[in-house]
Amino acid sequence: MEFSREKRLKARLAGDRRGDLYPHSLQFYLQPPTENISLAEFENFAIDRLKLLKVVENLGVSYVKGSDEYKSRLQREIRKLKFPYKALVEDDYDARRKDHISHFILRLAYCQSEDLRRWFIQQEMDLFRYRFNELTGDLVEKFLKYVNLSYGAISKEVKEKLAVQLLNSTPGLGGVKVEELEFYKVPLQDAMDLFRVRRVYLLDAFAYVPHMDIIAIVLNNYRTKLSKALANVWLFINSSGSPPTAQSPATRGCHTLTARSLPAVQSDERLQPLLNHLSHSYVGPDYSIQKNIGKISLEHIDALSSKSFPLCMRQLHKALRDNHHLRHGGRMQYGLFLKGIGLTLEQALQFWKSEFIKGKVDADKFDKGYAYSIRHNYGKEGKRTDYTPFSCMKIILSNPPSQGDYHGCPFRHSDPELLKQKLQSYKIPPTGITQILELVKGMHYQLACQKYFQLTHDVDDIGFSLNHPNQYFAESQKLLSGGREVKKEPSEPESSQQKLSSQKSTNSCSIPTSSNTEADTELEGLDAYFTED
């Protein structure tokens, strides 16, 4: 097909402008999109990105992040959903555009509560970490310049001059030669987290950060920007319409443009149902409505705690039985869990009262000081909010326990030696304890909980990705009652390290595919997609 000289010139100029919009495959999403898109494209972009973030979540609790299996599966899904996956591919304008627009669409859906913001930020951070680690040294420098982080790689001459100091002050290098690594000169104030744990060499108020650690600084910068953006959009919704002004002009412009789109979106009867649907699909069931409500007997709770409670709830139950009291954080975490497994309000009042009056609280004090909060959790007092049980992410990331508290995640918040003793008291075999502690050391807390499930239920493959304590209970009961097939593999000699790096779940092995069907068909199948685990 022949083009005239004028048409060829216009095509080349259009291509140049497209390149200016997305000069890099990775970004901080500082500027929202301003173009018009169709409703079908809006829906498809949003659904595809949510699918991608769900896969990021499932892989993160099924494999060690950064392992070869984790990276290969995530790359396959990114390619399948047509998001940018190779930083060296320059002609991927459509993928970069989809990445940009879909991120901002989900911001509209996920700015609306603390739990939604927390989930969205965590998955976006994990996705960003994977994509950043795929960049070569030259592209890292290009990206840092693109996002105005002036961290230049030091020259070969400086590296040779400081070789001994860099080697001695940077743990984890092992047998790697200093000259084979990229080091970045970073202002000390941006590298304080690494400085506190003595992981960098300091000279003249600059930290010399190796490539493997620069991601921590970049991620912290990205998290700060994304958290502020989501919070400010939500504040804009609940204020008179004036977004906060204590940001840089570029960042403030991003927040303002995003926020101003919300009134139109909220009043659009075509978009608002979709955004509500997306925001309720991020972690599967919230366990606020139970089919087995009232089917749990108070007499069975002790037996259930040893057979089907995750370690966090087993710890809270034991502390309650031993001390006849729990502080507020423990009462909230454990009380909502019991609500989620089927305890009625009347049963909950009886359960807590019978335990508290065995201690220093008499019946009258309980009725006046504690019964209200229990009724409040069930939506019978105050704002009449029907509170939902805490997810794993909420327990791990918020309200860490202090001395005298028993709430939180034992794998995240317990001293390793105390955790080891606790696991020993629950008859976990030594090899299993070693595997759990290795996962905890690598900060893979949900994987550690999955390993605990495997060991206490004598299965080699739990068959699901663990995201919620009530999910743990439901899957345990299903397994113990014969409602789910036990997946055991032939016993073969395998080292602990091999086992850790090859942990899988059935859900992650069958990564969902993207389709080319109409958006309505996609939405019809969205509920099933997000309740697979």
Short mmCIF file of C-alpha atoms in Angstrom, two decimals:
data_model
loop_
_atom_site.label_atom_id
_atom_site.label_comp_id
_atom_site.label_asym_id
_atom_site.label_seq_id
_atom_site.Cartn_x
_atom_site.Cartn_y
_atom_site.Cartn_z
CA MET A 1 0.00 0.00 0.00
CA GLU A 2 1.48 3.38 -1.07
CA PHE A 3 1.55 6.45 1.17
CA SER A 4 2.13 9.98 -0.03
CA ARG A 5 5.08 11.95 1.38
CA GLU A 6 2.69 14.10 3.42
CA LYS A 7 0.93 11.07 4.93
CA ARG A 8 4.25 9.42 5.79
CA LEU A 9 5.38 12.61 7.52
CA LYS A 10 2.15 12.81 9.55
CA ALA A 11 2.46 9.17 10.56
CA ARG A 12 6.06 9.69 11.71
CA LEU A 13 5.12 12.79 13.73
CA ALA A 14 2.22 10.94 15.36
CA GLY A 15 4.58 8.14 16.30
CA ASP A 16 7.00 10.64 17.85
CA ARG A 17 4.22 12.18 19.93
CA ARG A 18 3.13 8.74 21.12
CA GLY A 19 6.69 8.05 22.20
CA ASP A 20 6.76 11.32 24.15
CA LEU A 21 3.70 10.25 26.14
CA TYR A 22 5.31 7.04 27.40
CA PRO A 23 9.09 7.26 27.03
CA HIS A 24 9.60 4.41 29.52
CA SER A 25 7.81 1.12 30.13
CA LEU A 26 7.75 1.87 33.88
CA GLN A 27 6.38 4.94 35.63
CA PHE A 28 5.20 6.42 38.94
CA TYR A 29 1.81 7.36 37.42
CA LEU A 30 2.25 11.04 38.31
CA GLN A 31 0.05 12.41 35.51
CA PRO A 32 -3.47 11.05 34.96
CA PRO A 33 -4.68 10.37 31.41
CA THR A 34 -6.70 13.13 29.78
CA GLU A 35 -7.87 11.43 26.57
CA ASN A 36 -11.38 10.20 25.86
CA ILE A 37 -11.92 6.44 25.82
CA SER A 38 -14.94 4.28 25.08
CA LEU A 39 -16.99 2.62 27.80
CA ALA A 40 -15.99 -0.81 26.50
CA GLU A 41 -12.31 0.08 26.70
CA PHE A 42 -12.81 1.50 30.22
CA GLU A 43 -14.35 -1.81 31.34
CA ASN A 44 -11.82 -4.05 29.61
CA PHE A 45 -8.81 -2.11 30.92
CA ALA A 46 -10.14 -2.16 34.48
CA ILE A 47 -10.96 -5.86 34.45
CA ASP A 48 -7.62 -6.85 32.92
CA ARG A 49 -5.61 -4.87 35.45
CA LEU A 50 -7.62 -6.29 38.34
CA LYS A 51 -6.97 -9.78 36.97
CA LEU A 52 -3.27 -8.95 36.85
CA LEU A 53 -3.19 -7.63 40.43
CA LYS A 54 -5.09 -10.70 41.64
CA VAL A 55 -2.47 -12.92 39.99
CA VAL A 56 0.27 -10.83 41.65
CA GLU A 57 -1.41 -11.46 45.01
CA ASN A 58 -1.88 -15.19 44.46
CA LEU A 59 1.68 -15.73 43.25
CA GLY A 60 2.98 -13.72 46.21
CA VAL A 61 1.39 -16.09 48.70
CA SER A 62 2.20 -19.24 46.71
CA TYR A 63 5.84 -18.69 45.71
CA VAL A 64 8.84 -16.91 47.12
CA LYS A 65 8.81 -13.47 45.52
CA GLY A 66 11.67 -13.10 43.08
CA SER A 67 12.09 -16.84 42.54
CA ASP A 68 12.36 -18.10 38.96
CA GLU A 69 8.94 -19.74 39.13
CA TYR A 70 7.34 -16.53 40.47
CA LYS A 71 8.94 -14.41 37.74
CA SER A 72 8.14 -16.76 34.85
CA ARG A 73 4.48 -17.10 35.81
CA LEU A 74 4.04 -13.38 36.35
CA GLN A 75 5.70 -12.53 33.04
CA ARG A 76 3.43 -15.00 31.26
CA GLU A 77 0.33 -13.35 32.72
CA ILE A 78 1.57 -9.83 31.94
CA ARG A 79 2.11 -10.84 28.32
CA LYS A 80 -1.24 -12.60 28.16
CA LEU A 81 -3.10 -9.52 29.38
CA LYS A 82 -1.05 -7.27 27.05
CA PHE A 83 0.67 -5.07 29.62
CA PRO A 84 4.29 -3.91 29.21
CA TYR A 85 6.56 -6.85 30.03
CA LYS A 86 9.87 -6.15 28.26
CA ALA A 87 11.57 -2.87 29.01
CA LEU A 88 13.70 -3.14 25.87
CA VAL A 89 10.68 -3.20 23.57
CA GLU A 90 10.31 0.39 22.39
CA ASP A 91 7.30 -0.08 20.14
CA ASP A 92 4.77 -1.01 22.83
CA TYR A 93 2.74 2.19 22.97
CA ASP A 94 -0.60 0.32 23.26
CA ALA A 95 0.63 -1.74 26.22
CA ARG A 96 2.03 1.33 27.98
CA ARG A 97 -1.18 3.26 27.35
CA LYS A 98 -3.26 0.41 28.78
CA ASP A 99 -0.98 0.22 31.80
CA HIS A 100 -1.34 3.96 32.44
CA ILE A 101 -5.10 4.25 31.99
CA SER A 102 -5.99 1.05 33.84
CA HIS A 103 -3.95 2.10 36.89
CA PHE A 104 -5.93 5.33 37.22
CA ILE A 105 -9.26 3.57 36.69
CA LEU A 106 -8.52 1.30 39.64
CA ARG A 107 -7.47 4.29 41.72
CA LEU A 108 -11.08 5.49 41.43
CA ALA A 109 -12.34 2.13 42.70
CA TYR A 110 -9.75 1.55 45.41
CA CYS A 111 -9.46 4.96 47.07
CA GLN A 112 -12.70 4.52 48.97
CA SER A 113 -11.60 2.73 52.17
CA GLU A 114 -8.44 1.98 54.11
CA ASP A 115 -8.62 -1.75 53.34
CA LEU A 116 -9.06 -1.13 49.62
CA ARG A 117 -6.18 1.35 49.54
CA ARG A 118 -3.93 -1.03 51.49
CA TRP A 119 -4.63 -3.93 49.12
CA PHE A 120 -4.21 -1.85 45.98
CA ILE A 121 -0.92 -0.33 47.15
CA GLN A 122 0.53 -3.72 48.12
CA GLN A 123 -0.22 -5.35 44.77
CA GLU A 124 0.94 -2.33 42.77
CA MET A 125 4.18 -2.31 44.79
CA ASP A 126 4.80 -6.01 44.09
CA LEU A 127 4.11 -5.49 40.39
CA PHE A 128 6.42 -2.47 40.30
CA ARG A 129 9.18 -4.39 42.12
CA TYR A 130 9.08 -7.20 39.56
CA ARG A 131 9.16 -4.83 36.60
CA PHE A 132 11.95 -2.68 38.06
CA ASN A 133 14.11 -5.72 38.75
CA GLU A 134 13.80 -6.68 35.09
CA LEU A 135 15.50 -3.45 33.98
CA THR A 136 19.12 -3.45 32.89
CA GLY A 137 21.62 -1.00 34.40
CA ASP A 138 21.23 1.52 31.57
CA LEU A 139 17.46 1.41 31.76
CA VAL A 140 17.53 1.86 35.55
CA GLU A 141 19.47 5.09 35.07
CA LYS A 142 17.05 6.18 32.36
CA PHE A 143 14.09 5.46 34.61
CA LEU A 144 15.57 7.26 37.63
CA LYS A 145 16.12 10.33 35.46
CA TYR A 146 12.58 10.00 34.08
CA VAL A 147 11.05 10.16 37.59
CA ASN A 148 13.44 12.89 38.78
CA LEU A 149 15.46 10.72 41.14
CA SER A 150 18.99 11.92 40.57
CA TYR A 151 20.82 8.79 41.59
CA GLY A 152 23.69 8.42 39.15
CA ALA A 153 25.75 5.25 38.83
CA ILE A 154 29.32 5.81 39.99
CA SER A 155 32.15 5.56 37.47
CA LYS A 156 34.50 2.62 37.12
CA GLU A 157 37.34 4.73 38.53
CA VAL A 158 35.41 5.61 41.71
CA LYS A 159 34.35 2.00 42.07
CA GLU A 160 37.97 0.82 41.92
CA LYS A 161 39.05 3.49 44.41
CA LEU A 162 36.35 2.52 46.95
CA ALA A 163 36.33 -1.23 46.23
CA VAL A 164 37.43 -2.33 49.72
CA GLN A 165 35.03 0.01 51.53
CA LEU A 166 32.12 -0.99 49.30
CA LEU A 167 32.79 -4.68 49.81
CA ASN A 168 33.11 -4.40 53.59
CA SER A 169 30.06 -2.20 54.08
CA THR A 170 27.63 -4.03 51.77
CA PRO A 171 26.43 -7.36 53.20
CA GLY A 172 25.28 -10.09 50.86
CA LEU A 173 27.82 -9.57 48.11
CA GLY A 174 29.46 -12.93 48.81
CA GLY A 175 31.89 -13.85 46.07
CA VAL A 176 30.61 -11.17 43.68
CA LYS A 177 33.27 -8.72 42.60
CA VAL A 178 32.57 -5.06 43.23
CA GLU A 179 33.49 -4.10 39.68
CA GLU A 180 30.71 -6.39 38.38
CA LEU A 181 27.98 -4.47 40.24
CA GLU A 182 26.37 -1.10 39.68
CA PHE A 183 26.53 1.30 42.64
CA TYR A 184 24.46 4.48 42.88
CA LYS A 185 25.36 7.67 44.71
CA VAL A 186 22.28 8.53 46.78
CA PRO A 187 21.73 11.44 49.21
CA LEU A 188 21.81 10.12 52.77
CA GLN A 189 18.29 11.32 53.58
CA ASP A 190 16.91 9.03 50.86
CA ALA A 191 18.82 5.99 52.14
CA MET A 192 18.08 6.20 55.86
CA ASP A 193 16.42 2.77 56.01
CA LEU A 194 19.57 1.14 54.61
CA PHE A 195 21.78 3.30 56.82
CA ARG A 196 19.92 2.22 59.98
CA VAL A 197 20.64 -1.45 59.28
CA ARG A 198 24.25 -0.71 58.19
CA ARG A 199 23.87 -1.86 54.59
CA VAL A 200 25.59 1.01 52.78
CA TYR A 201 28.91 2.83 52.61
CA LEU A 202 28.72 6.54 53.53
CA LEU A 203 31.00 9.29 52.26
CA ASP A 204 30.41 13.06 52.38
CA ALA A 205 26.66 12.73 53.18
CA PHE A 206 26.09 10.30 50.29
CA ALA A 207 25.27 6.60 50.45
CA TYR A 208 26.75 4.23 47.87
CA VAL A 209 23.89 1.82 47.19
CA PRO A 210 24.27 -1.40 45.16
CA HIS A 211 21.78 -2.19 42.41
CA MET A 212 20.14 -4.92 44.51
CA ASP A 213 19.24 -2.35 47.21
CA ILE A 214 18.31 0.68 45.09
CA ILE A 215 14.88 -0.92 44.61
CA ALA A 216 14.12 -0.37 48.31
CA ILE A 217 14.66 3.38 47.94
CA VAL A 218 12.68 3.62 44.70
CA LEU A 219 9.82 1.56 46.15
CA ASN A 220 9.63 3.73 49.23
CA ASN A 221 9.40 6.81 47.01
CA TYR A 222 6.69 5.21 44.89
CA ARG A 223 4.70 4.03 47.95
CA THR A 224 4.75 7.54 49.43
CA LYS A 225 3.45 9.12 46.22
CA LEU A 226 0.77 6.49 45.64
CA SER A 227 -0.44 6.54 49.25
CA LYS A 228 -0.79 10.31 49.22
CA ALA A 229 -2.57 10.26 45.88
CA LEU A 230 -5.16 7.70 47.02
CA ALA A 231 -5.71 9.41 50.37
CA ASN A 232 -6.10 12.84 48.79
CA VAL A 233 -8.61 11.62 46.24
CA TRP A 234 -10.70 10.15 49.06
CA LEU A 235 -10.38 13.35 51.10
CA PHE A 236 -11.56 15.28 48.06
CA ILE A 237 -14.69 13.12 47.86
CA ASN A 238 -15.52 13.78 51.51
CA SER A 239 -14.65 17.49 51.55
CA SER A 240 -16.01 20.60 49.95
CA GLY A 241 -14.08 19.86 46.77
CA SER A 242 -10.73 21.48 47.45
CA PRO A 243 -7.85 19.00 47.40
CA PRO A 244 -4.95 19.51 49.83
CA THR A 245 -2.27 21.87 48.56
CA ALA A 246 0.81 20.74 50.51
CA GLN A 247 2.44 18.98 47.54
CA SER A 248 4.65 19.86 44.64
CA PRO A 249 2.86 21.43 41.63
CA ALA A 250 3.21 18.26 39.53
CA THR A 251 1.93 15.97 42.28
CA ARG A 252 -0.83 18.39 43.24
CA GLY A 253 -1.94 18.53 39.62
CA CYS A 254 -2.14 14.75 39.47
CA HIS A 255 -4.29 14.63 42.62
CA THR A 256 -6.52 17.47 41.44
CA LEU A 257 -7.18 16.03 37.98
CA THR A 258 -7.93 12.59 39.39
CA ALA A 259 -10.17 13.98 42.11
CA ARG A 260 -12.13 16.20 39.75
CA SER A 261 -13.10 13.19 37.69
CA LEU A 262 -14.80 11.56 40.68
CA PRO A 263 -18.06 13.55 40.80
CA ALA A 264 -18.70 12.75 37.14
CA VAL A 265 -17.87 9.09 37.69
CA GLN A 266 -19.99 8.81 40.83
CA SER A 267 -23.01 10.30 39.07
CA ASP A 268 -22.56 8.14 35.95
CA GLU A 269 -24.95 5.20 36.21
CA ARG A 270 -22.85 3.27 33.69
CA LEU A 271 -19.52 3.54 35.53
CA GLN A 272 -20.41 3.52 39.22
CA PRO A 273 -21.78 -0.07 39.29
CA LEU A 274 -18.60 -1.27 37.57
CA LEU A 275 -16.33 0.53 40.07
CA ASN A 276 -18.33 -0.83 43.00
CA HIS A 277 -18.11 -4.32 41.54
CA LEU A 278 -14.36 -4.02 41.06
CA SER A 279 -13.77 -2.75 44.58
CA HIS A 280 -15.70 -5.68 46.06
CA SER A 281 -13.82 -8.28 44.03
CA TYR A 282 -10.29 -7.79 45.30
CA VAL A 283 -9.91 -10.49 47.93
CA GLY A 284 -12.82 -12.81 47.37
CA PRO A 285 -15.33 -13.28 50.20
CA ASP A 286 -15.12 -10.97 53.20
CA TYR A 287 -16.85 -13.52 55.48
CA SER A 288 -19.37 -10.94 56.68
CA ILE A 289 -22.33 -13.16 55.73
CA GLN A 290 -22.11 -16.75 56.91
CA LYS A 291 -24.18 -19.64 55.66
CA ASN A 292 -23.33 -21.53 58.85
CA ILE A 293 -24.51 -18.77 61.18
CA GLY A 294 -25.51 -20.29 64.51
CA LYS A 295 -24.16 -23.76 63.63
CA ILE A 296 -21.07 -23.43 65.81
CA SER A 297 -21.55 -24.64 69.36
CA LEU A 298 -19.69 -22.91 72.19
CA GLU A 299 -18.73 -26.29 73.59
CA HIS A 300 -16.81 -27.09 70.39
CA ILE A 301 -14.61 -23.96 70.26
CA ASP A 302 -11.73 -25.48 72.26
CA ALA A 303 -11.55 -28.49 69.94
CA LEU A 304 -11.91 -26.33 66.84
CA SER A 305 -9.09 -24.04 68.00
CA SER A 306 -6.58 -26.88 67.98
CA LYS A 307 -7.80 -28.45 64.73
CA SER A 308 -8.96 -25.64 62.44
CA PHE A 309 -7.84 -22.25 63.77
CA PRO A 310 -4.90 -20.50 62.11
CA LEU A 311 -2.01 -19.83 64.47
CA CYS A 312 -3.02 -16.20 65.09
CA MET A 313 -6.48 -17.21 66.32
CA ARG A 314 -5.20 -20.25 68.19
CA GLN A 315 -2.83 -17.92 70.04
CA LEU A 316 -5.65 -15.52 70.93
CA HIS A 317 -7.93 -18.33 72.11
CA LYS A 318 -5.23 -19.76 74.37
CA ALA A 319 -4.44 -16.33 75.81
CA LEU A 320 -8.13 -15.76 76.54
CA ARG A 321 -8.46 -19.14 78.28
CA ASP A 322 -5.26 -18.61 80.28
CA ASN A 323 -5.76 -14.96 81.30
CA HIS A 324 -9.57 -14.67 81.14
CA HIS A 325 -9.07 -11.36 79.34
CA LEU A 326 -7.91 -9.84 76.06
CA ARG A 327 -7.10 -6.23 75.29
CA HIS A 328 -9.04 -4.30 72.68
CA GLY A 329 -6.88 -5.32 69.70
CA GLY A 330 -7.21 -8.99 70.59
CA ARG A 331 -10.96 -8.74 71.22
CA MET A 332 -11.49 -7.09 67.84
CA GLN A 333 -9.37 -9.58 65.88
CA TYR A 334 -10.65 -12.69 67.62
CA GLY A 335 -14.25 -11.52 68.07
CA LEU A 336 -14.72 -10.76 64.38
CA PHE A 337 -13.10 -14.08 63.46
CA LEU A 338 -15.59 -15.94 65.69
CA LYS A 339 -18.39 -13.92 64.12
CA GLY A 340 -17.10 -14.99 60.70
CA ILE A 341 -17.09 -18.72 61.52
CA GLY A 342 -20.74 -18.54 62.60
CA LEU A 343 -21.11 -17.33 66.20
CA THR A 344 -24.36 -15.40 66.71
CA LEU A 345 -24.48 -12.21 68.75
CA GLU A 346 -26.11 -14.05 71.64
CA GLN A 347 -23.42 -16.75 71.57
CA ALA A 348 -20.66 -14.14 71.41
CA LEU A 349 -22.02 -12.29 74.46
CA GLN A 350 -22.27 -15.56 76.38
CA PHE A 351 -18.79 -16.70 75.30
CA TRP A 352 -16.97 -13.50 76.26
CA LYS A 353 -18.91 -12.95 79.47
CA SER A 354 -18.38 -16.49 80.74
CA GLU A 355 -14.63 -16.13 80.23
CA PHE A 356 -14.19 -12.59 81.56
CA ILE A 357 -16.04 -13.24 84.83
CA LYS A 358 -13.52 -15.99 85.61
CA GLY A 359 -10.94 -13.22 85.92
CA LYS A 360 -11.12 -9.75 87.46
CA VAL A 361 -14.29 -8.61 85.66
CA ASP A 362 -17.65 -9.21 87.34
CA ALA A 363 -20.90 -9.61 85.43
CA ASP A 364 -22.06 -6.03 86.03
CA LYS A 365 -18.75 -4.55 84.84
CA PHE A 366 -18.84 -6.74 81.74
CA ASP A 367 -22.37 -5.63 80.85
CA LYS A 368 -21.41 -1.96 81.25
CA GLY A 369 -17.91 -1.95 79.79
CA TYR A 370 -17.61 -4.77 77.23
CA ALA A 371 -21.02 -5.91 75.96
CA TYR A 372 -21.50 -2.67 73.98
CA SER A 373 -18.37 -3.26 71.85
CA ILE A 374 -19.50 -6.80 71.04
CA ARG A 375 -22.92 -5.58 69.92
CA HIS A 376 -21.12 -2.82 68.00
CA ASN A 377 -19.09 -5.43 66.05
CA TYR A 378 -22.35 -7.07 65.01
CA GLY A 379 -23.80 -3.77 63.76
CA LYS A 380 -26.28 -3.35 66.60
CA GLU A 381 -24.82 -0.16 68.11
CA GLY A 382 -23.30 3.13 66.98
CA LYS A 383 -23.28 3.58 63.21
CA ARG A 384 -24.80 0.10 62.78
CA THR A 385 -21.84 -0.98 60.67
CA ASP A 386 -21.70 -4.74 60.16
CA TYR A 387 -17.94 -5.20 60.66
CA THR A 388 -16.11 -7.89 58.70
CA PRO A 389 -13.34 -10.19 59.98
CA PHE A 390 -9.76 -9.05 59.45
CA SER A 391 -7.87 -10.34 56.42
CA CYS A 392 -4.27 -11.59 56.59
CA MET A 393 -3.04 -8.38 55.01
CA LYS A 394 -4.80 -6.19 57.56
CA ILE A 395 -3.46 -8.26 60.47
CA ILE A 396 0.10 -8.22 59.11
CA LEU A 397 0.27 -4.54 58.17
CA SER A 398 -1.76 -2.71 60.81
CA ASN A 399 -1.86 -2.28 64.60
CA PRO A 400 1.23 -4.25 65.67
CA PRO A 401 0.94 -5.76 69.18
CA SER A 402 2.76 -4.27 72.15
CA GLN A 403 3.73 -5.93 75.42
CA GLY A 404 0.76 -7.73 76.93
CA ASP A 405 -1.05 -8.00 73.58
CA TYR A 406 -1.76 -11.25 71.77
CA HIS A 407 -3.23 -10.03 68.49
CA GLY A 408 -1.36 -9.68 65.21
CA CYS A 409 0.31 -12.33 63.05
CA PRO A 410 2.62 -14.69 65.00
CA PHE A 411 4.75 -15.19 61.89
CA ARG A 412 5.15 -11.41 61.48
CA HIS A 413 5.19 -10.12 65.05
CA SER A 414 6.63 -12.91 67.22
CA ASP A 415 10.28 -13.28 68.14
CA PRO A 416 11.65 -16.23 66.08
CA GLU A 417 12.74 -18.13 69.20
CA LEU A 418 9.33 -17.72 70.84
CA LEU A 419 7.67 -18.76 67.59
CA LYS A 420 9.87 -21.86 67.50
CA GLN A 421 8.87 -22.77 71.06
CA LYS A 422 5.19 -22.26 70.25
CA LEU A 423 5.43 -24.53 67.18
CA GLN A 424 7.24 -27.17 69.23
CA SER A 425 4.46 -27.10 71.82
CA TYR A 426 1.98 -27.78 69.00
CA LYS A 427 3.96 -30.88 67.95
CA ILE A 428 5.19 -29.46 64.63
CA PRO A 429 8.11 -31.66 63.45
CA PRO A 430 11.62 -30.13 63.53
CA THR A 431 11.97 -30.13 59.74
CA GLY A 432 8.66 -28.30 59.43
CA ILE A 433 9.69 -25.72 62.03
CA THR A 434 12.90 -25.10 60.09
CA GLN A 435 10.95 -24.54 56.88
CA ILE A 436 8.53 -22.16 58.60
CA LEU A 437 11.34 -20.15 60.20
CA GLU A 438 13.12 -19.89 56.84
CA LEU A 439 9.96 -18.44 55.30
CA VAL A 440 9.55 -16.03 58.22
CA LYS A 441 13.17 -14.94 57.83
CA GLY A 442 12.43 -14.11 54.20
CA MET A 443 9.30 -12.17 55.30
CA HIS A 444 6.97 -14.64 53.53
CA TYR A 445 4.43 -14.68 56.36
CA GLN A 446 1.43 -16.04 54.46
CA LEU A 447 3.58 -18.78 52.96
CA ALA A 448 4.65 -19.66 56.51
CA CYS A 449 0.99 -19.92 57.50
CA GLN A 450 0.30 -22.14 54.49
CA LYS A 451 3.18 -24.38 55.57
CA TYR A 452 1.64 -24.50 59.07
CA PHE A 453 -1.66 -25.61 57.48
CA GLN A 454 0.13 -28.34 55.53
CA LEU A 455 1.90 -29.66 58.61
CA THR A 456 -1.13 -29.62 60.90
CA HIS A 457 -3.37 -31.24 58.30
CA ASP A 458 -0.77 -33.65 56.87
CA VAL A 459 -1.09 -32.54 53.24
CA ASP A 460 1.59 -31.62 50.74
CA ASP A 461 -0.51 -29.21 48.69
CA ILE A 462 -3.19 -27.14 50.41
CA GLY A 463 -4.84 -26.35 47.08
CA PHE A 464 -5.56 -22.66 47.70
CA SER A 465 -3.82 -19.32 48.22
CA LEU A 466 -4.26 -18.20 51.82
CA ASN A 467 -5.51 -14.64 52.26
CA HIS A 468 -7.81 -14.76 55.29
CA PRO A 469 -7.99 -16.49 58.71
CA ASN A 470 -11.63 -17.41 58.07
CA GLN A 471 -10.59 -18.94 54.76
CA TYR A 472 -8.10 -21.06 56.73
CA PHE A 473 -10.91 -22.24 59.03
CA ALA A 474 -13.34 -22.97 56.19
CA GLU A 475 -10.76 -24.94 54.19
CA SER A 476 -9.71 -26.86 57.30
CA GLN A 477 -13.29 -27.84 58.09
CA LYS A 478 -13.87 -28.82 54.48
CA LEU A 479 -10.78 -31.02 54.55
CA LEU A 480 -11.53 -32.64 57.91
CA SER A 481 -15.13 -33.38 56.93
CA GLY A 482 -14.09 -35.00 53.67
CA GLY A 483 -15.49 -32.21 51.52
CA ARG A 484 -12.20 -31.66 49.72
CA GLU A 485 -9.77 -34.14 48.23
CA VAL A 486 -6.56 -34.52 50.19
CA LYS A 487 -3.61 -33.76 47.93
CA LYS A 488 -0.60 -35.77 48.99
CA GLU A 489 2.47 -36.33 46.87
CA PRO A 490 4.66 -39.44 46.87
CA SER A 491 7.31 -39.03 49.54
CA GLU A 492 10.61 -38.21 47.90
CA PRO A 493 13.81 -36.96 49.46
CA GLU A 494 13.84 -33.19 49.11
CA SER A 495 15.88 -30.53 50.83
CA SER A 496 14.23 -27.79 52.86
CA GLN A 497 15.51 -25.12 50.48
CA GLN A 498 14.11 -26.94 47.45
CA LYS A 499 10.78 -27.26 49.17
CA LEU A 500 10.62 -23.55 49.96
CA SER A 501 11.36 -22.47 46.40
CA SER A 502 8.87 -24.84 44.81
CA GLN A 503 5.75 -24.22 46.92
CA LYS A 504 2.65 -24.08 44.74
CA SER A 505 -1.08 -23.81 44.95
CA THR A 506 -3.62 -25.18 42.54
CA ASN A 507 -5.02 -21.71 42.08
CA SER A 508 -1.72 -20.29 40.91
CA CYS A 509 -0.95 -23.22 38.62
CA SER A 510 -4.02 -22.47 36.56
CA ILE A 511 -3.49 -18.78 35.95
CA PRO A 512 -6.59 -17.30 34.34
CA THR A 513 -6.52 -16.25 30.73
CA SER A 514 -7.74 -13.02 29.26
CA SER A 515 -10.39 -13.22 26.62
CA ASN A 516 -11.49 -11.08 23.73
CA THR A 517 -15.21 -11.31 24.54
CA GLU A 518 -17.38 -8.30 25.16
CA ALA A 519 -17.09 -6.44 28.45
CA ASP A 520 -20.50 -7.63 29.64
CA THR A 521 -19.38 -11.24 29.36
CA GLU A 522 -16.23 -10.40 31.31
CA LEU A 523 -18.27 -8.86 34.12
CA GLU A 524 -20.57 -11.85 34.34
CA GLY A 525 -17.60 -14.11 35.01
CA LEU A 526 -15.78 -11.72 37.31
CA ASP A 527 -17.32 -13.01 40.55
CA ALA A 528 -16.26 -16.57 39.80
CA TYR A 529 -12.79 -15.41 38.83
CA PHE A 530 -12.16 -13.70 42.16
CA THR A 531 -13.64 -16.44 44.32
CA GLU A 532 -11.50 -19.25 42.92
CA ASP A 533 -9.33 -19.22 46.04
#
